[in-house]
PDB file of C-alpha atoms in Angstrom:
ATOM      1  CA  MET A1299     -20.182  22.045   4.617  1.00 27.00           C
ATOM      2  CA  THR A1300     -16.486  22.208   3.900  1.00 33.00           C
ATOM      3  CA  THR A1301     -15.004  23.684   0.817  1.00 34.00           C
ATOM      4  CA  GLY A1302     -11.650  23.917  -0.808  1.00 40.00           C
ATOM      5  CA  THR A1303      -9.649  23.311  -4.078  1.00 42.00           C
ATOM      6  CA  GLU A1304      -7.126  20.487  -4.780  1.00 48.00           C
ATOM      7  CA  GLN A1305      -4.169  22.917  -4.515  1.00 51.00           C
ATOM      8  CA  GLY A1306      -5.614  26.224  -3.276  1.00 54.00           C
ATOM      9  CA  VAL A1307      -6.603  27.481   0.124  1.00 55.00           C
ATOM     10  CA  LEU A1308      -8.441  25.068   2.312  1.00 65.00           C
ATOM     11  CA  CYS A1309     -11.595  26.678   3.921  1.00 59.00           C
ATOM     12  CA  ALA A1310     -12.659  25.232   7.247  1.00 59.00           C
ATOM     13  CA  PRO A1311     -16.226  25.810   8.544  1.00 53.00           C
ATOM     14  CA  ARG A1312     -14.764  27.424  11.708  1.00 58.00           C
ATOM     15  CA  ARG A1313     -11.445  28.580  12.950  1.00 63.00           C
ATOM     16  CA  PRO A1314      -9.696  25.473  14.416  1.00 67.00           C
ATOM     17  CA  GLN A1315      -9.856  25.468  18.222  1.00 74.00           C
ATOM     18  CA  ALA A1316      -6.622  24.602  20.199  1.00 77.00           C
ATOM     19  CA  GLY A1317      -6.871  20.951  21.371  1.00 86.00           C
ATOM     20  CA  ALA A1318      -9.174  19.854  18.508  1.00 93.00           C
ATOM     21  CA  VAL A1319      -8.407  16.274  17.746  1.00 97.00           C
ATOM     22  CA  GLY A1320      -8.702  14.126  14.698  1.00 98.00           C
ATOM     23  CA  VAL A1321      -8.029  10.430  14.264  1.00 98.00           C
ATOM     24  CA  SER A1322      -7.823   8.185  11.287  1.00 98.00           C
ATOM     25  CA  SER A1323      -6.359   5.019   9.989  1.00 98.00           C
ATOM     26  CA  ALA A1324      -5.141   3.469   6.708  1.00 98.00           C
ATOM     27  CA  TYR A1325      -4.325  -0.098   6.001  1.00 98.00           C
ATOM     28  CA  GLY A1326      -1.141  -1.412   4.359  1.00 98.00           C
ATOM     29  CA  THR A1327      -0.841  -3.819   1.436  1.00 98.00           C
ATOM     30  CA  PHE A1328       1.239  -6.931   1.081  1.00 98.00           C
ATOM     31  CA  GLY A1329       3.441  -5.857  -1.704  1.00 97.00           C
ATOM     32  CA  GLU A1330       1.587  -5.874  -4.969  1.00 98.00           C
ATOM     33  CA  LEU A1331      -0.461  -8.519  -6.847  1.00 99.00           C
ATOM     34  CA  LEU A1332       1.030  -6.984 -10.047  1.00 98.00           C
ATOM     35  CA  GLN A1333       3.420  -4.187 -10.760  1.00 97.00           C
ATOM     36  CA  GLY A1334       4.918  -3.090 -13.978  1.00 95.00           C
ATOM     37  CA  ALA A1335       4.321  -0.667 -16.910  1.00 94.00           C
ATOM     38  CA  LEU A1336       1.696  -0.390 -19.521  1.00 94.00           C
ATOM     39  CA  PRO A1337       2.091   0.371 -23.247  1.00 93.00           C
ATOM     40  CA  ASP A1338       0.793   3.563 -24.991  1.00 79.00           C
ATOM     41  CA  ARG A1339       0.564   5.654 -21.759  1.00 70.00           C
ATOM     42  CA  ALA A1340       2.552   8.828 -20.796  1.00 65.00           C
ATOM     43  CA  GLU A1341       2.578   7.431 -17.268  1.00 72.00           C
ATOM     44  CA  GLY A1342       2.744   3.646 -17.779  1.00 86.00           C
ATOM     45  CA  ASP A1343       4.041   2.616 -14.398  1.00 93.00           C
ATOM     46  CA  PHE A1344       1.327   0.941 -12.281  1.00 96.00           C
ATOM     47  CA  LEU A1345       0.724  -1.484  -9.375  1.00 97.00           C
ATOM     48  CA  VAL A1346      -2.230  -3.472  -8.025  1.00 98.00           C
ATOM     49  CA  THR A1347      -2.748  -3.437  -4.185  1.00 98.00           C
ATOM     50  CA  LEU A1348      -3.352  -6.376  -1.829  1.00 98.00           C
ATOM     51  CA  PRO A1349      -4.935  -4.829   1.350  1.00 98.00           C
ATOM     52  CA  ILE A1350      -3.909  -6.604   4.562  1.00 99.00           C
ATOM     53  CA  ALA A1351      -5.127  -6.375   8.180  1.00 98.00           C
ATOM     54  CA  ARG A1352      -2.311  -4.167   9.358  1.00 98.00           C
ATOM     55  CA  TRP A1353      -2.799  -0.546   9.967  1.00 98.00           C
ATOM     56  CA  ALA A1354      -1.315   2.907  10.530  1.00 99.00           C
ATOM     57  CA  THR A1355      -3.243   5.181  12.925  1.00 99.00           C
ATOM     58  CA  ALA A1356      -2.663   8.850  13.004  1.00 99.00           C
ATOM     59  CA  THR A1357      -3.810  11.249  15.684  1.00 99.00           C
ATOM     60  CA  PHE A1358      -3.509  15.033  15.163  1.00 98.00           C
ATOM     61  CA  ARG A1359      -4.114  17.580  18.083  1.00 97.00           C
ATOM     62  CA  THR A1360      -4.210  21.257  17.175  1.00 95.00           C
ATOM     63  CA  SER A1361      -2.276  24.019  18.862  1.00 91.00           C
ATOM     64  CA  ASP A1362      -2.939  27.736  18.680  1.00 83.00           C
ATOM     65  CA  ASP A1363       0.843  28.272  18.385  1.00 88.00           C
ATOM     66  CA  PRO A1364       1.700  27.944  14.790  1.00 84.00           C
ATOM     67  CA  ALA A1365       5.366  27.648  15.670  1.00 85.00           C
ATOM     68  CA  THR A1366       4.600  24.310  17.384  1.00 91.00           C
ATOM     69  CA  LEU A1367       4.587  21.408  14.894  1.00 96.00           C
ATOM     70  CA  GLU A1368       5.926  17.991  15.828  1.00 96.00           C
ATOM     71  CA  VAL A1369       5.531  14.284  15.076  1.00 98.00           C
ATOM     72  CA  VAL A1370       5.847  11.190  17.200  1.00 98.00           C
ATOM     73  CA  PRO A1371       7.884   9.132  16.452  1.00 98.00           C
ATOM     74  CA  ARG A1372      10.338  11.758  15.429  1.00 96.00           C
ATOM     75  CA  HIS A1373      11.672   9.890  12.285  1.00 97.00           C
ATOM     76  CA  LYS A1374       8.217  10.191  10.568  1.00 97.00           C
ATOM     77  CA  LYS A1375       9.534  13.132   8.616  1.00 96.00           C
ATOM     78  CA  LYS A1376       7.336  12.543   5.562  1.00 96.00           C
ATOM     79  CA  ALA A1377       4.253  12.721   7.567  1.00 98.00           C
ATOM     80  CA  LEU A1378       5.409  15.920   9.328  1.00 98.00           C
ATOM     81  CA  ARG A1379       5.965  17.441   5.909  1.00 98.00           C
ATOM     82  CA  LEU A1380       2.465  16.467   4.756  1.00 98.00           C
ATOM     83  CA  VAL A1381       1.021  18.243   7.826  1.00 97.00           C
ATOM     84  CA  SER A1382       3.003  21.353   7.091  1.00 96.00           C
ATOM     85  CA  MET A1383       1.694  21.257   3.445  1.00 96.00           C
ATOM     86  CA  ILE A1384      -1.865  20.937   4.583  1.00 96.00           C
ATOM     87  CA  LEU A1385      -1.599  23.641   7.334  1.00 94.00           C
ATOM     88  CA  ALA A1386       0.120  26.020   4.867  1.00 93.00           C
ATOM     89  CA  ASP A1387      -3.128  25.981   2.746  1.00 92.00           C
ATOM     90  CA  LEU A1388      -5.253  27.232   5.666  1.00 89.00           C
ATOM     91  CA  PRO A1389      -6.183  30.884   5.723  1.00 87.00           C
ATOM     92  CA  SER A1390      -5.133  31.137   9.419  1.00 85.00           C
ATOM     93  CA  PRO A1391      -1.932  29.717  10.948  1.00 85.00           C
ATOM     94  CA  VAL A1392      -2.312  26.598  13.125  1.00 90.00           C
ATOM     95  CA  GLY A1393       0.204  24.274  14.798  1.00 94.00           C
ATOM     96  CA  GLY A1394      -0.182  20.875  16.310  1.00 96.00           C
ATOM     97  CA  ARG A1395       1.261  17.484  17.266  1.00 97.00           C
ATOM     98  CA  LEU A1396       0.923  14.299  15.138  1.00 98.00           C
ATOM     99  CA  THR A1397       1.248  10.866  16.692  1.00 99.00           C
ATOM    100  CA  ILE A1398       1.504   7.774  14.419  1.00 99.00           C
ATOM    101  CA  ASP A1399       0.957   4.235  15.666  1.00 98.00           C
ATOM    102  CA  SER A1400       1.544   1.543  13.135  1.00 98.00           C
ATOM    103  CA  THR A1401       1.630  -2.244  12.997  1.00 98.00           C
ATOM    104  CA  LEU A1402       3.356  -2.117   9.538  1.00 97.00           C
ATOM    105  CA  PRO A1403       7.063  -2.812   9.375  1.00 95.00           C
ATOM    106  CA  GLU A1404       9.050  -0.145   7.641  1.00 94.00           C
ATOM    107  CA  GLY A1405      11.203  -0.514   4.550  1.00 91.00           C
ATOM    108  CA  LYS A1406       9.719  -4.058   3.677  1.00 95.00           C
ATOM    109  CA  GLY A1407       7.267  -3.200   0.874  1.00 94.00           C
ATOM    110  CA  LEU A1408       4.077  -3.216   2.962  1.00 96.00           C
ATOM    111  CA  ALA A1409       3.136   0.394   2.188  1.00 96.00           C
ATOM    112  CA  SER A1410       3.940   1.628   5.630  1.00 96.00           C
ATOM    113  CA  SER A1411       4.914   5.099   4.500  1.00 95.00           C
ATOM    114  CA  SER A1412       1.770   5.371   2.267  1.00 96.00           C
ATOM    115  CA  ALA A1413      -0.499   4.286   5.140  1.00 98.00           C
ATOM    116  CA  ASP A1414       1.191   6.764   7.371  1.00 98.00           C
ATOM    117  CA  LEU A1415       0.555   9.620   4.960  1.00 98.00           C
ATOM    118  CA  VAL A1416      -3.037   8.639   4.183  1.00 98.00           C
ATOM    119  CA  ALA A1417      -3.922   8.250   7.873  1.00 99.00           C
ATOM    120  CA  THR A1418      -2.203  11.628   8.545  1.00 99.00           C
ATOM    121  CA  ALA A1419      -4.080  13.540   5.855  1.00 98.00           C
ATOM    122  CA  ARG A1420      -7.387  12.252   7.079  1.00 98.00           C
ATOM    123  CA  ALA A1421      -6.657  12.831  10.672  1.00 98.00           C
ATOM    124  CA  VAL A1422      -5.584  16.451  10.059  1.00 97.00           C
ATOM    125  CA  GLY A1423      -8.721  16.939   8.001  1.00 96.00           C
ATOM    126  CA  ASN A1424     -10.806  15.639  10.798  1.00 96.00           C
ATOM    127  CA  ALA A1425      -9.242  17.933  13.352  1.00 96.00           C
ATOM    128  CA  LEU A1426      -9.652  20.860  11.096  1.00 94.00           C
ATOM    129  CA  GLY A1427     -13.163  20.150   9.879  1.00 93.00           C
ATOM    130  CA  VAL A1428     -11.743  20.029   6.282  1.00 93.00           C
ATOM    131  CA  ALA A1429     -12.822  17.438   3.796  1.00 93.00           C
ATOM    132  CA  MET A1430      -9.999  15.182   2.529  1.00 95.00           C
ATOM    133  CA  PRO A1431     -11.435  13.350  -0.481  1.00 95.00           C
ATOM    134  CA  PRO A1432      -9.023  11.002  -2.278  1.00 95.00           C
ATOM    135  CA  ARG A1433      -7.985  13.241  -5.111  1.00 94.00           C
ATOM    136  CA  ARG A1434      -7.010  16.103  -2.757  1.00 96.00           C
ATOM    137  CA  ILE A1435      -4.828  13.537  -0.734  1.00 97.00           C
ATOM    138  CA  GLU A1436      -3.376  12.368  -4.102  1.00 96.00           C
ATOM    139  CA  VAL A1437      -2.261  16.003  -4.970  1.00 96.00           C
ATOM    140  CA  TYR A1438      -0.435  16.323  -1.664  1.00 96.00           C
ATOM    141  CA  LEU A1439       1.162  12.871  -1.724  1.00 96.00           C
ATOM    142  CA  ALA A1440       2.392  13.424  -5.288  1.00 94.00           C
ATOM    143  CA  ARG A1441       4.628  16.196  -3.933  1.00 95.00           C
ATOM    144  CA  ILE A1442       6.223  13.851  -1.333  1.00 94.00           C
ATOM    145  CA  GLU A1443       6.859  10.365  -2.859  1.00 91.00           C
ATOM    146  CA  PRO A1444       5.431   7.536  -5.041  1.00 90.00           C
ATOM    147  CA  THR A1445       2.524   6.122  -3.208  1.00 91.00           C
ATOM    148  CA  ASP A1446       0.448   2.887  -2.966  1.00 93.00           C
ATOM    149  CA  GLY A1447      -3.310   3.068  -3.581  1.00 95.00           C
ATOM    150  CA  VAL A1448      -4.282   2.397   0.065  1.00 96.00           C
ATOM    151  CA  LEU A1449      -6.615   5.486   0.177  1.00 95.00           C
ATOM    152  CA  TYR A1450      -9.111   3.503  -1.797  1.00 96.00           C
ATOM    153  CA  PRO A1451     -11.100   0.505  -0.417  1.00 96.00           C
ATOM    154  CA  GLY A1452     -10.582  -2.776  -2.101  1.00 97.00           C
ATOM    155  CA  ILE A1453      -8.167  -3.857  -4.780  1.00 98.00           C
ATOM    156  CA  VAL A1454      -7.141  -1.142  -7.117  1.00 98.00           C
ATOM    157  CA  ALA A1455      -4.813  -0.547  -9.994  1.00 98.00           C
ATOM    158  CA  PHE A1456      -2.813   2.623  -9.166  1.00 97.00           C
ATOM    159  CA  GLN A1457      -0.292   4.875 -10.883  1.00 95.00           C
ATOM    160  CA  HIS A1458       2.131   5.101  -8.025  1.00 93.00           C
ATOM    161  CA  ARG A1459       4.517   7.509  -9.524  1.00 90.00           C
ATOM    162  CA  SER A1460       2.021  10.069 -10.684  1.00 92.00           C
ATOM    163  CA  VAL A1461      -0.289   9.136  -7.652  1.00 94.00           C
ATOM    164  CA  ARG A1462      -3.471   8.670  -9.583  1.00 94.00           C
ATOM    165  CA  LEU A1463      -6.158   5.916  -9.560  1.00 96.00           C
ATOM    166  CA  LEU A1464      -6.073   3.749 -12.620  1.00 95.00           C
ATOM    167  CA  ALA A1465      -9.013   1.353 -11.962  1.00 96.00           C
ATOM    168  CA  ARG A1466     -11.096  -0.206  -9.143  1.00 97.00           C
ATOM    169  CA  LEU A1467     -10.849  -3.903  -9.542  1.00 98.00           C
ATOM    170  CA  GLY A1468     -13.129  -4.946  -6.585  1.00 97.00           C
ATOM    171  CA  SER A1469     -12.738  -7.257  -3.593  1.00 98.00           C
ATOM    172  CA  LEU A1470     -11.565 -10.841  -2.941  1.00 98.00           C
ATOM    173  CA  PRO A1471     -12.403 -13.366  -0.289  1.00 97.00           C
ATOM    174  CA  PRO A1472      -9.828 -13.361   2.506  1.00 98.00           C
ATOM    175  CA  MET A1473      -6.575 -14.992   2.000  1.00 99.00           C
ATOM    176  CA  ALA A1474      -3.551 -15.867   4.089  1.00 99.00           C
ATOM    177  CA  VAL A1475      -0.072 -14.777   3.138  1.00 99.00           C
ATOM    178  CA  VAL A1476       2.680 -16.832   4.687  1.00 99.00           C
ATOM    179  CA  SER A1477       5.568 -14.407   4.379  1.00 98.00           C
ATOM    180  CA  VAL A1478       9.310 -14.455   4.631  1.00 98.00           C
ATOM    181  CA  ASP A1479      11.633 -11.501   4.871  1.00 97.00           C
ATOM    182  CA  GLU A1480      15.092 -11.524   3.097  1.00 96.00           C
ATOM    183  CA  GLY A1481      16.256  -8.809   5.431  1.00 91.00           C
ATOM    184  CA  GLY A1482      17.382  -5.183   5.110  1.00 88.00           C
ATOM    185  CA  ALA A1483      15.201  -2.290   3.998  1.00 82.00           C
ATOM    186  CA  VAL A1484      14.352  -0.494   0.755  1.00 76.00           C
ATOM    187  CA  ASP A1485      13.766   3.087   0.222  1.00 74.00           C
ATOM    188  CA  THR A1486      10.736   3.473  -2.070  1.00 71.00           C
ATOM    189  CA  VAL A1487      11.948   6.773  -3.568  1.00 69.00           C
ATOM    190  CA  ASP A1488      15.356   5.380  -4.421  1.00 74.00           C
ATOM    191  CA  PHE A1489      13.803   2.205  -5.890  1.00 76.00           C
ATOM    192  CA  ASN A1490      11.525   4.207  -8.265  1.00 70.00           C
ATOM    193  CA  ARG A1491      14.539   6.211  -9.629  1.00 74.00           C
ATOM    194  CA  ILE A1492      15.943   2.919 -11.011  1.00 75.00           C
ATOM    195  CA  PRO A1493      15.637   2.696 -14.870  1.00 77.00           C
ATOM    196  CA  LYS A1494      13.035   0.037 -15.858  1.00 82.00           C
ATOM    197  CA  PRO A1495      14.334  -2.094 -18.614  1.00 84.00           C
ATOM    198  CA  PHE A1496      10.872  -2.958 -19.931  1.00 88.00           C
ATOM    199  CA  THR A1497      10.664  -3.789 -23.507  1.00 93.00           C
ATOM    200  CA  ALA A1498       7.501  -3.463 -25.711  1.00 93.00           C
ATOM    201  CA  ALA A1499       6.994  -7.159 -25.133  1.00 96.00           C
ATOM    202  CA  HIS A1500       7.149  -6.784 -21.355  1.00 95.00           C
ATOM    203  CA  LYS A1501       4.542  -3.871 -21.499  1.00 95.00           C
ATOM    204  CA  SER A1502       2.364  -5.903 -23.590  1.00 96.00           C
ATOM    205  CA  GLU A1503       2.569  -8.790 -21.138  1.00 97.00           C
ATOM    206  CA  TYR A1504       1.899  -6.554 -18.140  1.00 97.00           C
ATOM    207  CA  ALA A1505      -1.316  -5.258 -20.044  1.00 96.00           C
ATOM    208  CA  ASP A1506      -2.420  -8.859 -20.478  1.00 98.00           C
ATOM    209  CA  LEU A1507      -1.682  -9.702 -16.887  1.00 98.00           C
ATOM    210  CA  LEU A1508      -3.699  -6.625 -15.667  1.00 98.00           C
ATOM    211  CA  GLU A1509      -6.612  -7.825 -17.760  1.00 98.00           C
ATOM    212  CA  ARG A1510      -6.403 -11.389 -16.423  1.00 99.00           C
ATOM    213  CA  LEU A1511      -6.138 -10.055 -12.907  1.00 99.00           C
ATOM    214  CA  SER A1512      -9.139  -7.724 -13.314  1.00 98.00           C
ATOM    215  CA  ASP A1513     -11.205 -10.714 -14.585  1.00 99.00           C
ATOM    216  CA  ALA A1514      -9.957 -12.925 -11.781  1.00 99.00           C
ATOM    217  CA  VAL A1515     -10.900 -10.435  -9.132  1.00 98.00           C
ATOM    218  CA  ALA A1516     -14.307  -9.943 -10.605  1.00 97.00           C
ATOM    219  CA  HIS A1517     -15.002 -13.644 -10.460  1.00 97.00           C
ATOM    220  CA  HIS A1518     -13.245 -14.216  -7.141  1.00 98.00           C
ATOM    221  CA  ASP A1519     -10.968 -16.685  -8.812  1.00 98.00           C
ATOM    222  CA  LEU A1520      -8.166 -16.983  -6.278  1.00 99.00           C
ATOM    223  CA  ALA A1521      -6.112 -19.544  -8.350  1.00 98.00           C
ATOM    224  CA  ALA A1522      -6.095 -17.057 -11.275  1.00 99.00           C
ATOM    225  CA  VAL A1523      -5.043 -14.226  -8.867  1.00 99.00           C
ATOM    226  CA  GLY A1524      -2.229 -16.348  -7.586  1.00 99.00           C
ATOM    227  CA  ALA A1525      -1.007 -17.175 -11.091  1.00 99.00           C
ATOM    228  CA  VAL A1526      -0.860 -13.520 -12.005  1.00 99.00           C
ATOM    229  CA  ALA A1527       0.868 -12.638  -8.908  1.00 99.00           C
ATOM    230  CA  THR A1528       3.452 -15.302  -9.327  1.00 99.00           C
ATOM    231  CA  ARG A1529       4.220 -14.145 -12.919  1.00 99.00           C
ATOM    232  CA  SER A1530       4.607 -10.535 -11.735  1.00 98.00           C
ATOM    233  CA  ALA A1531       7.042 -11.720  -8.958  1.00 98.00           C
ATOM    234  CA  GLN A1532       9.145 -13.522 -11.691  1.00 98.00           C
ATOM    235  CA  LEU A1533       9.238 -10.509 -13.947  1.00 97.00           C
ATOM    236  CA  ASN A1534      10.324  -8.313 -11.032  1.00 95.00           C
ATOM    237  CA  GLN A1535      13.390 -10.364 -10.731  1.00 96.00           C
ATOM    238  CA  MET A1536      15.028  -8.076 -13.395  1.00 93.00           C
ATOM    239  CA  LEU A1537      14.517  -5.119 -11.115  1.00 90.00           C
ATOM    240  CA  ARG A1538      15.051  -6.414  -7.560  1.00 91.00           C
ATOM    241  CA  HIS A1539      16.178  -9.992  -7.427  1.00 94.00           C
ATOM    242  CA  LYS A1540      14.891 -12.150  -4.499  1.00 96.00           C
ATOM    243  CA  TRP A1541      16.934 -15.232  -3.828  1.00 97.00           C
ATOM    244  CA  ALA A1542      14.003 -16.866  -1.908  1.00 97.00           C
ATOM    245  CA  LEU A1543      11.620 -16.769  -4.957  1.00 98.00           C
ATOM    246  CA  ALA A1544      12.813 -19.972  -6.574  1.00 98.00           C
ATOM    247  CA  PRO A1545      12.694 -22.170  -3.318  1.00 98.00           C
ATOM    248  CA  LEU A1546       9.397 -20.578  -2.375  1.00 98.00           C
ATOM    249  CA  LEU A1547       7.814 -21.601  -5.685  1.00 98.00           C
ATOM    250  CA  ASP A1548       8.721 -25.183  -4.731  1.00 98.00           C
ATOM    251  CA  VAL A1549       7.252 -24.762  -1.325  1.00 98.00           C
ATOM    252  CA  CYS A1550       3.977 -23.368  -2.880  1.00 98.00           C
ATOM    253  CA  ARG A1551       3.748 -26.248  -5.323  1.00 98.00           C
ATOM    254  CA  ASP A1552       4.332 -28.842  -2.663  1.00 97.00           C
ATOM    255  CA  ALA A1553       1.923 -27.236  -0.157  1.00 97.00           C
ATOM    256  CA  GLY A1554      -0.914 -26.593  -2.738  1.00 98.00           C
ATOM    257  CA  GLY A1555      -0.622 -22.830  -2.449  1.00 98.00           C
ATOM    258  CA  LEU A1556      -2.366 -20.337  -4.768  1.00 99.00           C
ATOM    259  CA  GLY A1557       0.829 -18.587  -5.811  1.00 99.00           C
ATOM    260  CA  ILE A1558       3.550 -16.257  -4.802  1.00 99.00           C
ATOM    261  CA  VAL A1559       3.001 -12.513  -3.986  1.00 99.00           C
ATOM    262  CA  THR A1560       6.060 -10.157  -3.654  1.00 98.00           C
ATOM    263  CA  SER A1561       6.803  -6.664  -2.413  1.00 96.00           C
ATOM    264  CA  HIS A1562       8.220  -5.451  -5.706  1.00 94.00           C
ATOM    265  CA  SER A1563      10.210  -2.555  -4.144  1.00 91.00           C
ATOM    266  CA  GLY A1564      10.654  -4.352  -0.741  1.00 93.00           C
ATOM    267  CA  THR A1565      12.245  -7.319   1.033  1.00 95.00           C
ATOM    268  CA  THR A1566       9.240  -9.612   1.624  1.00 97.00           C
ATOM    269  CA  LEU A1567       7.468 -12.264  -0.330  1.00 98.00           C
ATOM    270  CA  GLY A1568       4.890 -14.755   0.604  1.00 98.00           C
ATOM    271  CA  ILE A1569       2.723 -17.781  -0.357  1.00 99.00           C
ATOM    272  CA  LEU A1570      -1.085 -17.171  -0.840  1.00 99.00           C
ATOM    273  CA  LEU A1571      -3.333 -19.703   0.794  1.00 99.00           C
ATOM    274  CA  ASP A1572      -7.157 -19.985   0.832  1.00 99.00           C
ATOM    275  CA  PRO A1573      -8.590 -20.171   4.347  1.00 98.00           C
ATOM    276  CA  ALA A1574     -11.825 -21.674   2.936  1.00 98.00           C
ATOM    277  CA  ASP A1575     -10.029 -24.609   1.604  1.00 98.00           C
ATOM    278  CA  PRO A1576     -10.795 -27.740   3.729  1.00 98.00           C
ATOM    279  CA  ALA A1577      -7.065 -28.577   3.792  1.00 98.00           C
ATOM    280  CA  TYR A1578      -6.075 -25.109   4.923  1.00 98.00           C
ATOM    281  CA  PRO A1579      -4.845 -26.005   8.371  1.00 98.00           C
ATOM    282  CA  HIS A1580      -2.528 -28.559   6.994  1.00 98.00           C
ATOM    283  CA  ARG A1581      -1.297 -26.317   4.148  1.00 98.00           C
ATOM    284  CA  LEU A1582      -0.703 -23.427   6.564  1.00 99.00           C
ATOM    285  CA  ALA A1583       1.303 -25.565   8.889  1.00 98.00           C
ATOM    286  CA  ALA A1584       3.389 -27.219   6.169  1.00 98.00           C
ATOM    287  CA  THR A1585       4.136 -23.742   4.408  1.00 98.00           C
ATOM    288  CA  ALA A1586       4.966 -21.960   7.722  1.00 98.00           C
ATOM    289  CA  GLN A1587       7.410 -24.765   8.602  1.00 98.00           C
ATOM    290  CA  ALA A1588       9.049 -24.730   5.238  1.00 98.00           C
ATOM    291  CA  CYS A1589       9.381 -20.995   5.167  1.00 98.00           C
ATOM    292  CA  GLU A1590      10.874 -20.862   8.734  1.00 97.00           C
ATOM    293  CA  GLU A1591      13.449 -23.622   7.567  1.00 97.00           C
ATOM    294  CA  LEU A1592      14.290 -21.613   4.491  1.00 96.00           C
ATOM    295  CA  THR A1593      14.830 -18.078   5.904  1.00 96.00           C
ATOM    296  CA  GLY A1594      14.711 -18.414   9.644  1.00 96.00           C
ATOM    297  CA  ASN A1595      11.602 -16.238   9.866  1.00 97.00           C
ATOM    298  CA  VAL A1596       7.906 -16.525   8.969  1.00 98.00           C
ATOM    299  CA  THR A1597       4.954 -14.172   9.459  1.00 98.00           C
ATOM    300  CA  VAL A1598       1.279 -14.917   8.483  1.00 98.00           C
ATOM    301  CA  TYR A1599      -0.734 -11.899   7.234  1.00 99.00           C
ATOM    302  CA  ARG A1600      -4.450 -11.770   6.590  1.00 99.00           C
ATOM    303  CA  THR A1601      -5.772 -10.012   3.465  1.00 99.00           C
ATOM    304  CA  LEU A1602      -8.789  -7.690   3.876  1.00 98.00           C
ATOM    305  CA  SER A1603     -12.162  -8.298   2.041  1.00 96.00           C
ATOM    306  CA  PHE A1604     -14.640  -5.665   1.306  1.00 94.00           C
ATOM    307  CA  PRO A1605     -18.051  -7.494   1.072  1.00 84.00           C
ATOM    308  CA  GLU A1606     -19.910  -4.237   0.231  1.00 76.00           C
ATOM    309  CA  MET A1607     -17.983  -4.118  -3.021  1.00 76.00           C
ATOM    310  CA  GLY A1608     -19.430  -7.433  -4.115  1.00 58.00           C
TER     311      GLY A1608
END
């Protein structure tokens, strides 16, 4: 049995052996179904995840030389910092090599950094024989950057700035996201430093949207989910304007899509489609063609479903 505290010394059941290997993965999220701020909360900023079938996989191999600590690719500095923090909490010094493989594009608002970090924490824990429950991971990540709630299965409301779970909403049937990228990249840390001009009326609307979204997820009402996501994308224009939103709304309406989902702090946005719809093949082809004509690029993502959550 492993023991340890959230911020104290981590106690492994054995001294880590050189060459011990831990592997773990974490999925990304296509932007957020909803992101804003709630009234009457010290930490009102929140987001709601939309898990997608793209992953970051971390592999950590221990070394008996504590001076040896490296990451591949070398630019994954945040993941390396996380490893250093975890190893610093061990009673005995340990080194190692972290390798990250990811199918998530960086700087686009798909939680690539969060997935890297969650996969890294779990992989290091596996290699060391140390439990890494969500709350322990949250404590580490809060010292690095605002984080998406990808360490929890299903769709969750998450306080990304304080890195705490707000609520588990459940799971949805699979959807397709026909996505466009406006180009460039966004630094999540810099974005979250931007003052949010939310009024009391905005916060009240976000609270209503969260309630509507919670009910929609509980009842697997994809149309209602799409309506909330669309409104959140529109509200986010005051923080990060996306020129493609207005024409995509027209494409979504013409193709019979469910709604628009955006990466509130990224460069991507997409049209939600229901694969169970008999007209799905036609809607997918029409939507993809229109998106390609609009921006010169299109990518189709698949959302993850978690049947065990009901």
